[in-house]
Coordinates of C-alpha atoms and ligand atoms in Angstrom, one line a residue:
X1237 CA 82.6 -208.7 -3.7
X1238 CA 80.2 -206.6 -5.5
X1239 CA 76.9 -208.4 -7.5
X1240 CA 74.9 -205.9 -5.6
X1241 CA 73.1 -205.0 -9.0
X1242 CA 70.6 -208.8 -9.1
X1243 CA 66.9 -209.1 -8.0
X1244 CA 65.2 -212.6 -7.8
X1245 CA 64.3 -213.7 -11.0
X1246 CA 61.2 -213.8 -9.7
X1247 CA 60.7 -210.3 -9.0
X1248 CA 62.0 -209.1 -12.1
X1249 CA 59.6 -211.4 -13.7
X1250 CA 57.3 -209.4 -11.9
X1251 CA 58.5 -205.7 -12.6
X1252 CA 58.6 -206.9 -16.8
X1253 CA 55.1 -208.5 -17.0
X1254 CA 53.8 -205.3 -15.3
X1255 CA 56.2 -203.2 -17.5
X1256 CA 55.4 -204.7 -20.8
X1257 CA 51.4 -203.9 -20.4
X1258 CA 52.6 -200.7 -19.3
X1259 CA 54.4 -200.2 -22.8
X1260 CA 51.8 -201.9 -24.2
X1261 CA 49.4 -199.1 -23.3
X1262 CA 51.6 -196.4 -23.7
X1263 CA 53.6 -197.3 -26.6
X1264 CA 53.7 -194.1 -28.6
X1265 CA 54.0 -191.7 -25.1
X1266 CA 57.3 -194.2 -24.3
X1267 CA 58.8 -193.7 -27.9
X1268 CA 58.6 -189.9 -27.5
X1269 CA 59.8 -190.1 -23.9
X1270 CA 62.6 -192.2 -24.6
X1271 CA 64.3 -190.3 -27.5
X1272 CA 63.9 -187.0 -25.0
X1273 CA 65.9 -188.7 -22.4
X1274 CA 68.9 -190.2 -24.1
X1275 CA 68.7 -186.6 -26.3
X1276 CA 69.1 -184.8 -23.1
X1277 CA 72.0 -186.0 -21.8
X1278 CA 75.0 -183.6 -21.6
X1279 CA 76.9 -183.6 -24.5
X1280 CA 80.5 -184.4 -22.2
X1281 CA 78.7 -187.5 -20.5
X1282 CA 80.5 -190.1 -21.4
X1283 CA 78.6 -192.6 -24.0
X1284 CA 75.4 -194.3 -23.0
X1285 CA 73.3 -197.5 -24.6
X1286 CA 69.7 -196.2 -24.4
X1287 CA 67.6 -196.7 -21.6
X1288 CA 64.2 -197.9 -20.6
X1289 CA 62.1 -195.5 -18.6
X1290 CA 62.3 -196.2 -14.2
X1291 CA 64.8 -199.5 -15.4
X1292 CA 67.4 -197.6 -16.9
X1293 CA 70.1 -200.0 -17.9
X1294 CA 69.2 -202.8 -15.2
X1295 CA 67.6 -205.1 -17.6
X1296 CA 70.9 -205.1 -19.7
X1297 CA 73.2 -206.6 -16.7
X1298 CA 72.2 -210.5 -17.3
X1299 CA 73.3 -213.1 -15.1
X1300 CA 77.4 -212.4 -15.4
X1301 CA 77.9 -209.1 -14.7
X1302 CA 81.6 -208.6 -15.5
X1303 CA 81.0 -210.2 -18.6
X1304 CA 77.8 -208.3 -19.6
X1305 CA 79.8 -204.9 -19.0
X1306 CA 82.5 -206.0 -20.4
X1307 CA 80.8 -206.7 -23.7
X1308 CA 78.8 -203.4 -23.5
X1309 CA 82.1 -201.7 -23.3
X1310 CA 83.3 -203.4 -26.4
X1311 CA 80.8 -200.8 -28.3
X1312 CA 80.4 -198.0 -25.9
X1313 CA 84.5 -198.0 -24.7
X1314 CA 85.9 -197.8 -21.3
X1315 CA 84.9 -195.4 -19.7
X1316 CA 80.3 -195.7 -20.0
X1317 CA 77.6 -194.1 -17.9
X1318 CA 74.5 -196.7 -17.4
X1319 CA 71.6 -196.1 -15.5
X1320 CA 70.4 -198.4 -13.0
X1321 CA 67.1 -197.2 -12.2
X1322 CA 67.6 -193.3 -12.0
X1323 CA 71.3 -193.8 -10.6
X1324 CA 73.8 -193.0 -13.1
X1325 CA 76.6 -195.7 -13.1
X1326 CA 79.7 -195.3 -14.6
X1327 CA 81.3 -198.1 -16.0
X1328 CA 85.5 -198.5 -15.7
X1329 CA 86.8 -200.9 -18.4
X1330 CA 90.9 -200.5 -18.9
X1331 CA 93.8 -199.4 -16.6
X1332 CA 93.6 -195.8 -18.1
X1333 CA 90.7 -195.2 -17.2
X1334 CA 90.7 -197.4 -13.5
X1335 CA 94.1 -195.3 -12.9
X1336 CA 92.0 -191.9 -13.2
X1337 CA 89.3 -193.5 -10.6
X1338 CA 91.6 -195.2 -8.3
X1339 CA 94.7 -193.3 -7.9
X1340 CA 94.5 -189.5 -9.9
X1341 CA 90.9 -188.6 -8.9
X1342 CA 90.8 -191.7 -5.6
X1343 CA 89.7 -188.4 -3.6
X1344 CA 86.8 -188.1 -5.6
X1345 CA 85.6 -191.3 -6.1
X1346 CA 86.6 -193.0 -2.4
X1347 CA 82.7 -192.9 -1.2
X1348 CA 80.0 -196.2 -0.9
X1349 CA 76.8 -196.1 -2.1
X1350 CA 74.1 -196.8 0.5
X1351 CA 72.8 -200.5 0.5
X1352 CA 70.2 -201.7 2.3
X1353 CA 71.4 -205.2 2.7
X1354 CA 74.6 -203.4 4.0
X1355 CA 72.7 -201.7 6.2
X1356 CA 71.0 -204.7 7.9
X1357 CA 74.2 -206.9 8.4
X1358 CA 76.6 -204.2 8.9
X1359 CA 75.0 -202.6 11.9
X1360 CA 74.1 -199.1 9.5
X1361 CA 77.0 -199.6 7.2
X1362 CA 79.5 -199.1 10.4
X1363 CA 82.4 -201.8 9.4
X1364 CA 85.0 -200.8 6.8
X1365 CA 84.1 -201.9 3.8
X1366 CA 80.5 -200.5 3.6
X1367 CA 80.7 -197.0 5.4
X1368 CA 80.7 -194.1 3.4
X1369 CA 84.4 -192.1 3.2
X1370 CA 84.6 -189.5 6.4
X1371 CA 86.1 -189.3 10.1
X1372 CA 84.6 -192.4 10.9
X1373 CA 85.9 -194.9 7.9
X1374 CA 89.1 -193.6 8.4
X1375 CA 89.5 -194.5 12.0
X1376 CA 87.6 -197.7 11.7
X1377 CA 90.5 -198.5 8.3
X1378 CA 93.0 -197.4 10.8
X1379 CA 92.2 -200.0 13.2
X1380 CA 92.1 -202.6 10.5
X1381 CA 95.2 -202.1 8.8
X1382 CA 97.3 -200.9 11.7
X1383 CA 96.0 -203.6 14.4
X1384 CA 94.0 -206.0 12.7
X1385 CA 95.9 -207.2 9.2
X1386 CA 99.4 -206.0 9.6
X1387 CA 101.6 -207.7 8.4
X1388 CA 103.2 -208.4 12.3
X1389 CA 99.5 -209.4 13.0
X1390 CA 99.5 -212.0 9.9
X1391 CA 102.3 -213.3 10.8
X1392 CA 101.1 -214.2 14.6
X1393 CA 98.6 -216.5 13.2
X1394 CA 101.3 -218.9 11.4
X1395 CA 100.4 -221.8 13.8
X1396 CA 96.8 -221.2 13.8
X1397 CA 96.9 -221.3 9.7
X1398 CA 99.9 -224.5 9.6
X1399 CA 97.3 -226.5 12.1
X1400 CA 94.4 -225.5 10.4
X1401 CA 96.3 -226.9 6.7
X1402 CA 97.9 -230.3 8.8
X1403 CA 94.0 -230.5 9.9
X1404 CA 93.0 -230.1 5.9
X1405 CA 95.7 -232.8 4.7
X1406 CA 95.0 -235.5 7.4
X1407 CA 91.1 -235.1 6.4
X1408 CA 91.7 -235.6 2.8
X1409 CA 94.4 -238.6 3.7
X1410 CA 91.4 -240.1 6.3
X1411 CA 89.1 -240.2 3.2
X1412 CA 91.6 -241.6 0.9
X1413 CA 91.5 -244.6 3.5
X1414 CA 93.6 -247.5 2.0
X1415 CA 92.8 -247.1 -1.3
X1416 CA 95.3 -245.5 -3.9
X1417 CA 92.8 -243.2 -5.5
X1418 CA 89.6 -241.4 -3.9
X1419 CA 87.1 -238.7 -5.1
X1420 CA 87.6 -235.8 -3.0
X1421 CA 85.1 -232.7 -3.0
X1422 CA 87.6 -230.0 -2.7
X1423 CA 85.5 -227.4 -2.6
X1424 CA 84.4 -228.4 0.5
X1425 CA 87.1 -229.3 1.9
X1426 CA 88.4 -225.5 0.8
X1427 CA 85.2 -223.9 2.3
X1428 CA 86.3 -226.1 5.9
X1429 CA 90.0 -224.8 6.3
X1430 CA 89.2 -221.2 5.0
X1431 CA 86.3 -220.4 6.9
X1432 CA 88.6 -222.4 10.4
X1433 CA 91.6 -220.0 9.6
X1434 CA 89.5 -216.9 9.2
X1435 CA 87.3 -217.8 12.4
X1436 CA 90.5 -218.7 14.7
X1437 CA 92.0 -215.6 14.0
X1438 CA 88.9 -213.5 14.4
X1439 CA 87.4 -215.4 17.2
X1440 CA 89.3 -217.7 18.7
X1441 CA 87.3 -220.8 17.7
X1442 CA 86.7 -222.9 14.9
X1443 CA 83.5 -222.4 12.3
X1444 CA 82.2 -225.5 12.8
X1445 CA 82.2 -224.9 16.5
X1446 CA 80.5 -222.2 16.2
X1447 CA 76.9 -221.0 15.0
X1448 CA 77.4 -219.1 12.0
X1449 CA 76.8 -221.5 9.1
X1450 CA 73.1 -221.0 8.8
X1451 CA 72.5 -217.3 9.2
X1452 CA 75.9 -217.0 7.3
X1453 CA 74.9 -218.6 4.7
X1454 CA 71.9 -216.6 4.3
X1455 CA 73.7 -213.7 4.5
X1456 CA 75.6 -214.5 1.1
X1457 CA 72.3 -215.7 -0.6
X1458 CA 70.8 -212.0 0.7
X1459 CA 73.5 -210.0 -0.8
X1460 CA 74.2 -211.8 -4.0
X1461 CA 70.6 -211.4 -4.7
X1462 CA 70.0 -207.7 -3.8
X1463 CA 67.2 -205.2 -3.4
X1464 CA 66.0 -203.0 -6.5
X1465 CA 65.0 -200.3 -3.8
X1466 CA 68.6 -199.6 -4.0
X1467 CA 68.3 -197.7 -7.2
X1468 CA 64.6 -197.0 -7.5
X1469 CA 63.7 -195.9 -3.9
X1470 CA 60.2 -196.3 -4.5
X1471 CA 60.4 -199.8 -5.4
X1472 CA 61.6 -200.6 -1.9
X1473 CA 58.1 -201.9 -0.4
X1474 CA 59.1 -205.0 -2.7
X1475 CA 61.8 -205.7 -0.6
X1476 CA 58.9 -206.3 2.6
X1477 CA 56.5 -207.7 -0.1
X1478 CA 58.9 -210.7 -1.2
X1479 CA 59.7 -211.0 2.6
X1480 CA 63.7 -210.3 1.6
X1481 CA 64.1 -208.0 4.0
X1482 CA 62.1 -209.3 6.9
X1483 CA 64.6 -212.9 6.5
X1484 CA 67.8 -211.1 6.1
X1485 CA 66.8 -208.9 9.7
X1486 CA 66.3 -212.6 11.1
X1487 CA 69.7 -213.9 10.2
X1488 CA 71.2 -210.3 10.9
X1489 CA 69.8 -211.0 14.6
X1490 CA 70.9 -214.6 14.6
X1491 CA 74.5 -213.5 13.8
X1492 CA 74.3 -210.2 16.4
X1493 CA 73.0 -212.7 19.1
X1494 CA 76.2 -214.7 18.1
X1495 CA 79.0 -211.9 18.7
X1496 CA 77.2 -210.3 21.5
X1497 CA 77.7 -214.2 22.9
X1498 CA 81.8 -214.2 21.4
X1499 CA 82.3 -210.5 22.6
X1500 CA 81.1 -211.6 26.7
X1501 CA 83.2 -215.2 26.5
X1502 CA 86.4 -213.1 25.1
X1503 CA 85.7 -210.5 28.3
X1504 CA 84.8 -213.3 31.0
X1505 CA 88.0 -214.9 30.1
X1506 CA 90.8 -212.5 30.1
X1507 CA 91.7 -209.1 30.8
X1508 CA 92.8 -207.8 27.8
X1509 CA 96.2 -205.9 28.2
X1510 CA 98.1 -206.8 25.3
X1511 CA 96.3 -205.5 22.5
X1512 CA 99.3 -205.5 19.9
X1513 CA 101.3 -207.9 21.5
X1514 CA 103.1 -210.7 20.1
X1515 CA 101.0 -213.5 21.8
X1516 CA 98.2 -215.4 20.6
X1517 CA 95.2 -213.2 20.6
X1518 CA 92.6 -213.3 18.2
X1519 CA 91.0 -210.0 16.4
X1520 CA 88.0 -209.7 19.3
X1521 CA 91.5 -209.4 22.1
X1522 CA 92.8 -206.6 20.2
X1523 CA 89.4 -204.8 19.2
X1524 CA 88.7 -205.2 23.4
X1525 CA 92.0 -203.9 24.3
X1526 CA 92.0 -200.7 21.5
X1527 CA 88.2 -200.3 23.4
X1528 CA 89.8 -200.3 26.7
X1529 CA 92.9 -197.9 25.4
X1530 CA 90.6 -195.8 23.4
X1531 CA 87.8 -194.6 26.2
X1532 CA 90.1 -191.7 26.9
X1533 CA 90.4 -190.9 23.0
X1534 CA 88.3 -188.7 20.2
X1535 CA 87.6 -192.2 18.7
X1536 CA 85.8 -194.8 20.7
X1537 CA 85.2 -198.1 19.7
X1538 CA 82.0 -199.6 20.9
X1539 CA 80.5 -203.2 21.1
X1540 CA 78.5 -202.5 17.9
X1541 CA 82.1 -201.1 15.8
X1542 CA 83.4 -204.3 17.5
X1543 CA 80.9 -206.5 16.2
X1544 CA 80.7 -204.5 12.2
X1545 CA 84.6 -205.1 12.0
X1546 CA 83.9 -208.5 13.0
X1547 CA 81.5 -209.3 11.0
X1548 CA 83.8 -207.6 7.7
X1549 CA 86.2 -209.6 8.4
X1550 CA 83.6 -212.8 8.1
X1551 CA 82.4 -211.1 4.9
X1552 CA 84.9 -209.9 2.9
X1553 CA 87.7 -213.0 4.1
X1554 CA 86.5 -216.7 4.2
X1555 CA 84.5 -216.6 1.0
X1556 CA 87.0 -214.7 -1.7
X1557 CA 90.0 -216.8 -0.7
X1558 CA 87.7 -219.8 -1.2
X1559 CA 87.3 -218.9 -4.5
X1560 CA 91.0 -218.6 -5.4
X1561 CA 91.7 -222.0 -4.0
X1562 CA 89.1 -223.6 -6.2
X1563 CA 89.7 -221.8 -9.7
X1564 CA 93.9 -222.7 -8.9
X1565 CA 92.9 -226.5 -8.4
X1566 CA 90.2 -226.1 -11.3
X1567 CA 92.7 -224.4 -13.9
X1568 CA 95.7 -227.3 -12.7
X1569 CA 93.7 -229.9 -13.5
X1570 CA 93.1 -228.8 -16.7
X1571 CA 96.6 -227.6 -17.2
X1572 CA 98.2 -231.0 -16.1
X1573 CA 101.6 -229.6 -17.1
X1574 CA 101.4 -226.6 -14.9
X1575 CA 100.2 -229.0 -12.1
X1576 CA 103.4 -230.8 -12.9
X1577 CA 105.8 -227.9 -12.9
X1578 CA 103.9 -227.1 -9.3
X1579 CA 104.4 -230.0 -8.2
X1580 CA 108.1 -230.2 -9.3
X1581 CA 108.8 -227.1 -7.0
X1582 CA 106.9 -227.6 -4.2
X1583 CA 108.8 -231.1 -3.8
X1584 CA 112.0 -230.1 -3.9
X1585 CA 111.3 -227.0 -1.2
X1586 CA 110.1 -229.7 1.1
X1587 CA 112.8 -232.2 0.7
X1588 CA 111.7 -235.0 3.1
X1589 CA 109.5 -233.1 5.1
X1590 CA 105.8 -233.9 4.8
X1591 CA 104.5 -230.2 5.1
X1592 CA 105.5 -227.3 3.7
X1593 CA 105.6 -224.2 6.1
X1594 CA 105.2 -220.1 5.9
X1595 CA 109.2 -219.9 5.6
X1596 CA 109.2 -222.3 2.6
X1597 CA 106.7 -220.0 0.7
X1598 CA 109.5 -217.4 -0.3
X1599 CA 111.2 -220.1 -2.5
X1600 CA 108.1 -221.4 -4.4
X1601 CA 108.1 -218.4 -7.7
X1602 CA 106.0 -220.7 -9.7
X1603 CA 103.6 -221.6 -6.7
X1604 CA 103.2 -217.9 -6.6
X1605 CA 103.0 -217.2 -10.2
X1606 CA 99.7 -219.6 -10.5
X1607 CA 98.2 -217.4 -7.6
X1608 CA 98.8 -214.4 -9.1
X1609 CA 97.2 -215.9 -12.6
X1610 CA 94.1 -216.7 -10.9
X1611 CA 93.4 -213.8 -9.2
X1612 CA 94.0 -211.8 -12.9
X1613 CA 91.9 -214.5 -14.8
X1614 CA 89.5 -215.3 -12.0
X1615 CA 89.3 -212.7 -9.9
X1616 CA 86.6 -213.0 -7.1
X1617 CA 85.1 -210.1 -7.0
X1618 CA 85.4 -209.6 -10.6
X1619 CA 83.4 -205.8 -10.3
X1620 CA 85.3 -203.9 -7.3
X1621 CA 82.8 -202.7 -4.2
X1622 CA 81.1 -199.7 -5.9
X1623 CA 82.4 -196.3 -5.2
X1624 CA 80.3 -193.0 -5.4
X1625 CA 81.6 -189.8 -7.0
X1626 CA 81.7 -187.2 -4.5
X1627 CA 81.6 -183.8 -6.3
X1628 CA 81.2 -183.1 -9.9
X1629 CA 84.3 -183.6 -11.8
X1630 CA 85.6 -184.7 -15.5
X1631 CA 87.3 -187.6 -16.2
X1632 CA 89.4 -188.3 -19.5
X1633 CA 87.3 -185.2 -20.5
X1634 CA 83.6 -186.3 -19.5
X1635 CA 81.6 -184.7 -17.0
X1636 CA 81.0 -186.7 -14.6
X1637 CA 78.6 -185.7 -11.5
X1638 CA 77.9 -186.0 -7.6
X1639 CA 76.5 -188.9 -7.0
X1640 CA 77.1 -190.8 -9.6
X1641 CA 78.1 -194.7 -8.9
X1642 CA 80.9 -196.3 -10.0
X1643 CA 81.6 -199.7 -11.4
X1644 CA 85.3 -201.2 -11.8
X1645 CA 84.5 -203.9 -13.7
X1646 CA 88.7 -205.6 -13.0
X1647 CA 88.1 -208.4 -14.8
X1648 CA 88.1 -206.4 -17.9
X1649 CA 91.1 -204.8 -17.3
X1650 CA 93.1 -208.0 -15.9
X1651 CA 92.0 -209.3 -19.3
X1652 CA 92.1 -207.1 -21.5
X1653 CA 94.6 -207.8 -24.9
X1654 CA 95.8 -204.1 -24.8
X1655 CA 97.9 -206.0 -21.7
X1656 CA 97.7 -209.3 -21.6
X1657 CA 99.2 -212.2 -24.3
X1658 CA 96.5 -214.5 -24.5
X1659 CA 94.8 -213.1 -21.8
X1660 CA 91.9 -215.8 -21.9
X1661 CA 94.7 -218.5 -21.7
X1662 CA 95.9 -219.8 -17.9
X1663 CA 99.4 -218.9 -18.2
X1664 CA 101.2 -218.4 -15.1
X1665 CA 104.5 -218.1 -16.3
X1666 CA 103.7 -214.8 -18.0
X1667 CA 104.4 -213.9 -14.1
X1668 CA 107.8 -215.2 -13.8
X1669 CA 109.6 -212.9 -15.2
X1670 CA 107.8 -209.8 -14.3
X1671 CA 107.7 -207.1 -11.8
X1672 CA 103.5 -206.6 -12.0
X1673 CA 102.3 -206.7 -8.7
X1674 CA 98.5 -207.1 -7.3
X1675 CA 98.7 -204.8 -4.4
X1676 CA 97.3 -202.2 -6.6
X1677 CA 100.2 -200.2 -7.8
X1678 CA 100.0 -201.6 -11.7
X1679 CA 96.1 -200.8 -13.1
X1680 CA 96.4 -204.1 -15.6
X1681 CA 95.7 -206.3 -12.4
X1682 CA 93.4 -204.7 -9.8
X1683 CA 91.8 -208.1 -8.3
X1684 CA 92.0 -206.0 -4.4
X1685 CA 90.9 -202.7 -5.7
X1686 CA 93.6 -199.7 -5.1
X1687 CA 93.7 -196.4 -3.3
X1688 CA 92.5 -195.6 -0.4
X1689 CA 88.9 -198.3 -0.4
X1690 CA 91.7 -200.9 -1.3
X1691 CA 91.2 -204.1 0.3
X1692 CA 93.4 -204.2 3.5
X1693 CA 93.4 -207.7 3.9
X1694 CA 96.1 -208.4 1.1
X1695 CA 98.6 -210.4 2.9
X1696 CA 96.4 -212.3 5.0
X1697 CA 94.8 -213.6 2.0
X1698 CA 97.9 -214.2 0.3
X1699 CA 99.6 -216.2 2.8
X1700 CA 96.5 -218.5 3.7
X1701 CA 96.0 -219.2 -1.0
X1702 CA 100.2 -220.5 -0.4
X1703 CA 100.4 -222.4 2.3
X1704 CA 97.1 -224.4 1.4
X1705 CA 97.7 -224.5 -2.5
X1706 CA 101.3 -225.3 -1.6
X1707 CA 100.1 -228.4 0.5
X1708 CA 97.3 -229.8 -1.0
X1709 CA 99.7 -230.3 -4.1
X1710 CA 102.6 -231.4 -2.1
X1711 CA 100.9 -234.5 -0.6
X1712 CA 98.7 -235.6 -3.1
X1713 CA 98.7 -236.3 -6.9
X1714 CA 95.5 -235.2 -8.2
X1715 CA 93.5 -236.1 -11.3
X1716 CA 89.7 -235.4 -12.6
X1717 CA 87.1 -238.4 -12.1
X1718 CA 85.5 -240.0 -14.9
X1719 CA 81.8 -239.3 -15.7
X1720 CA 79.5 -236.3 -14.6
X1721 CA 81.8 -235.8 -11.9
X1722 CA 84.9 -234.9 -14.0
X1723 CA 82.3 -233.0 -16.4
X1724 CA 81.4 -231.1 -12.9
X1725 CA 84.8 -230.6 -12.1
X1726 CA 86.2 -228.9 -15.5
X1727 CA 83.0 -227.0 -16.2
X1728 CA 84.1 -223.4 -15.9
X1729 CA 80.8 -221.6 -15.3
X1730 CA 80.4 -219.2 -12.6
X1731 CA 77.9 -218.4 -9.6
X1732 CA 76.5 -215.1 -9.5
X1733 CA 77.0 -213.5 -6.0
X1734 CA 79.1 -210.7 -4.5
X1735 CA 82.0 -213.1 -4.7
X1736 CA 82.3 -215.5 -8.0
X1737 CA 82.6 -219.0 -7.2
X1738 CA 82.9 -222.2 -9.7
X1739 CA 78.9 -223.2 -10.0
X1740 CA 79.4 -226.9 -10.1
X1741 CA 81.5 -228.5 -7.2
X1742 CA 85.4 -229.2 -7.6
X1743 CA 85.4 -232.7 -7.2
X1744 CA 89.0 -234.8 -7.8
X1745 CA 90.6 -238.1 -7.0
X1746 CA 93.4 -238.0 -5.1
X1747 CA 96.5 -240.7 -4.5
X1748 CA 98.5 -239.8 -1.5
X1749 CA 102.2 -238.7 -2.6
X1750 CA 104.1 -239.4 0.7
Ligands
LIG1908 C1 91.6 -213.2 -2.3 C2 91.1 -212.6 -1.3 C3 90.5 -211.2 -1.4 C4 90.1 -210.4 -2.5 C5 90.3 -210.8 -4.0 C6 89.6 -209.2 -2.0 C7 89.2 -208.1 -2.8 C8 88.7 -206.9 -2.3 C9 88.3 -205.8 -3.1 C10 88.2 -205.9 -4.7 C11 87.9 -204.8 -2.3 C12 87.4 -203.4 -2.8 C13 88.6 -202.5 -3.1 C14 88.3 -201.2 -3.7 O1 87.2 -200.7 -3.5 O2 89.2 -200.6 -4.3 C15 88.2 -205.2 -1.0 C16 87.9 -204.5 0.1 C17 88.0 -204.9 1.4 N1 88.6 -206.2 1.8 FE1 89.3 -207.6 0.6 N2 89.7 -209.2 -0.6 C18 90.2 -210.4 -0.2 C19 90.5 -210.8 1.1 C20 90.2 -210.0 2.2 C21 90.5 -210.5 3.5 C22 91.2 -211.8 3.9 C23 90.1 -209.5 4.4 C24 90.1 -209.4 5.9 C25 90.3 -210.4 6.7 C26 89.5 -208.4 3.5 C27 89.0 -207.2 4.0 C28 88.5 -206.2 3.2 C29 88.0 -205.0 3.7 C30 87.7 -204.6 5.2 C31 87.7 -204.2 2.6 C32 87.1 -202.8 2.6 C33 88.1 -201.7 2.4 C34 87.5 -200.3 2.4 O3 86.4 -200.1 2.0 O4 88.3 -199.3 2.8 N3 89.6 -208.8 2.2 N4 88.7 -206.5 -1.0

């Protein structure tokens, strides 16, 4: 989840022309400048690339920004300090060091930067994932991971997620027709039943039935391309300028417009008494009912904490689970062996029965060996949500001070050949026999963060990557299309963007099995 670091290309283009007449001028003043600043940092900080005056490091990031760390930590190690703009960054690059961050020194590090874009969709940075550590995260974590995700709350939306996956398979079989073999564009028909599963749990109805596509997809656009006022405050008229901000407060108001709308349905229709109960009720039932319980609390929840958590769970649900769904499809294709041995165990599980269900999950190992694969060798958000160092502190022996950002760049570390066999290689069965888990106990595969910023939604991710993985394989045999398409479909290249998807669409022929 966390490109937060890209302008538009555009804009950059901008800031360089204007910086290159401005080193142009003041070439020899720069020189002298330069060799001060990179002399004058502390002699513990840990070690730095030089630096261009107001950029910093920014210029360095490129395109792929897990990668780009990753090879700047090949020569400055694994623990760096960067500069974006004035903001020092420290860079996290192997399990030693992530374990320090994460678990040793988590009380140190468990803050969020300020973002603007943040600011603007997240009602001031009020949901969970965005609000910086205090009284109020912890109540609003609380609410998520006691009420919300747990794991009795996952497990009430079995039907909504099995109807949501029959839906998926009888699309794909409707599009087959009668023909043995048709081209299917998985990735949208991914994007469909994860985005329907994550909306019927939050809010009752389906996505297409509702109107969040457009200013949605906006919103990922808007954050994937942030705002260089985040690190040089002065720059932020560019933010107005470029219109950026002005189009993300128009879809921010679209989408407000839209839950003030979902939150007055959800009260017009029921009372809502059974806030943890068993039944069917979706996340806006329980947030109304801990509002009704919680008016007589220290705490209370309000329409707008109602609509941030809301909107978290849009943000930080539909699209990263998407992604894990099209790099397993992507890396069986190309692995038709693994697809085979996949295959192999999801048809016995299911005997004669056309679907697999939640209880059959438990006896797939390889099934949830290929998951865990991808989410070490592709993880979605490759760089964990930033985290800010609250008080000066040392760290494997550098200083490190207040303020100071912190980047875990996890797809280092989940490959990194201190660890990992092979690690570039899909190899699921390096999972098969081992006890390494991903909930953020073993620091070689951090793909949902740890501590006490780790991502709460862990098993409701998990559950929906089975169940559709586990079907889509079951009732169909699946093989790349000739041409552009298959080219499309095995190219590995990778979208920049808080989460990172496959650029080119997934696009494969299926044959119906049964
Ligand atoms: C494959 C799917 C997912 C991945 C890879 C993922 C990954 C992450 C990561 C890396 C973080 C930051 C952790 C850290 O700072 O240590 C995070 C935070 C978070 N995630 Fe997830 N996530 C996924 C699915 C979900 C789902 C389904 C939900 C909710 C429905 C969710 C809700 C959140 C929230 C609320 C936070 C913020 C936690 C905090 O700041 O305290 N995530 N996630």
């Amino acid at each position: 989840m966390s490109n937060i670091l890209s302008e538009t290309s555009s804009l950059l283009w901008f800031f360089l022309s204007m910086l290159s007449l401005f080193i142009f001028l003041a070439f020899p003043i720069i020189v002298n400048l330069l060799s001060r600043s990179n002399s004058r940092s502390s002699k513990d900080s840990p070690p730095s690339p030089s630096k261009l005056p107001i950029l910093g490091n920014l210029h360095q990031l490129g395109t792929s920004h897990h990668r780009t760390l990753h090879s700047l930590a090949q020569t400055y190690g694994p623990l760096m300090l960067l500069h974006f703009g004035k903001v020092p960054v420290l860079v996290v690059s192997n399990a030693e060091a992530a374990t320090e961050i994460l678990k040793t020194q988590d009380h140190v590090f468990c803050n969020r930067p300020h973002r603007k874009m943040f600011d603007i969709f997240w009602y001031g940075s009020r949901d969970v994932a965005s609000a910086p550590y205090g009284h109020y995260w912890r109540q609003v974590k609380s609410i998520c991971v006691l009420h919300l995700l747990s794991t009795k709350k996952v497990q009430s939306f079995g039907r909504v997620r099995e109807e949501e996956v029959v839906g998926m398979i009888e699309k794909v079989r409707k599009s087959c027709g009668d023909s043995n073999s048709m081209a299917v564009n998985l990735t949208d028909v991914f994007s469909d039943v994860t985005n329907d599963i994550v909306c019927r749990s939050v809010i009752g109805k389906r996505y297409e039935a509702s109107e969040l596509r457009g200013p949605m997809s906006q919103l990922e656009e808007l954050l994937g391309a942030s705002v260089l006022g985040d690190y040089i405050p002065w720059l932020h008229w560019l933010g107005r300028v470029n219109g950026m901000y002005g189009k993300a407060e128009r879809a921010a108001k679209q989408l407000d417009e839209f839950l003030d709308k979902v939150v007055d349905e959800h009260l017009g229709k029921r009372g809502c008494d059974d806030a943890d109960g068993e039944g069917q009720n979706d996340f806006v039932d329980i947030l109304l009912g801990i509002q009704k319980t919680s008016s007589t609390t220290d705490f209370q929840v309000d329409r707008t904490i109602m609509k941030a958590l809301i909107m978290d769970m849009f943000g930080a649900g539909t699209d990263t689970t998407l992604a894990v769904l099209e790099w397993a499809m992507t890396e069986l294709l190309r692995h038709p062996s693994a697809m085979q041995k996949l295959q192999y165990e999801v048809r016995r599980v299911a005997g004669d029965r056309t679907h697999i269900t939640e209880e059959d999950l438990s006896d797939m190992p390889y099934l949830k060996a290929v998951i865990k694969e991808i989410l070490r060798l592709h993880p979605p958000s490759p760089i964990l949500i930033p985290r800010e160092c609250m008080q000066d502190t040392k760290v494997m022996g550098y200083d490190i001070t207040t303020g100071t950002q912190v980047i875990v760049n996890s797809w280092a570390i989940s490959t990194d050949p201190s660890y990992w066999d092979q690690p570039l290689e899909f190899q699921p069965e390096r999972f098969l026999n081992s006890s390494i888990d991903i909930k953020g106990h073993d620091f070689n595969l951090i793909p949902f963060g740890a501590g006490r910023r780790g991502c709460p939604g862990i098993a409701f991710a998990m559950v929906v990557n089975e169940l559709v993985l586990a079907n889509i394989v079951h009732q169909f045999d699946w093989a790349v299309p000739d041409g552009l398409l298959g080219r499309h479909t095995l190219d590995m290249s990778e979208t920049t963007g808080l989460t990172v998807h496959k650029k080119l669409p997934l696009v494969a022929l299926a044959s119906p099995h049964l």
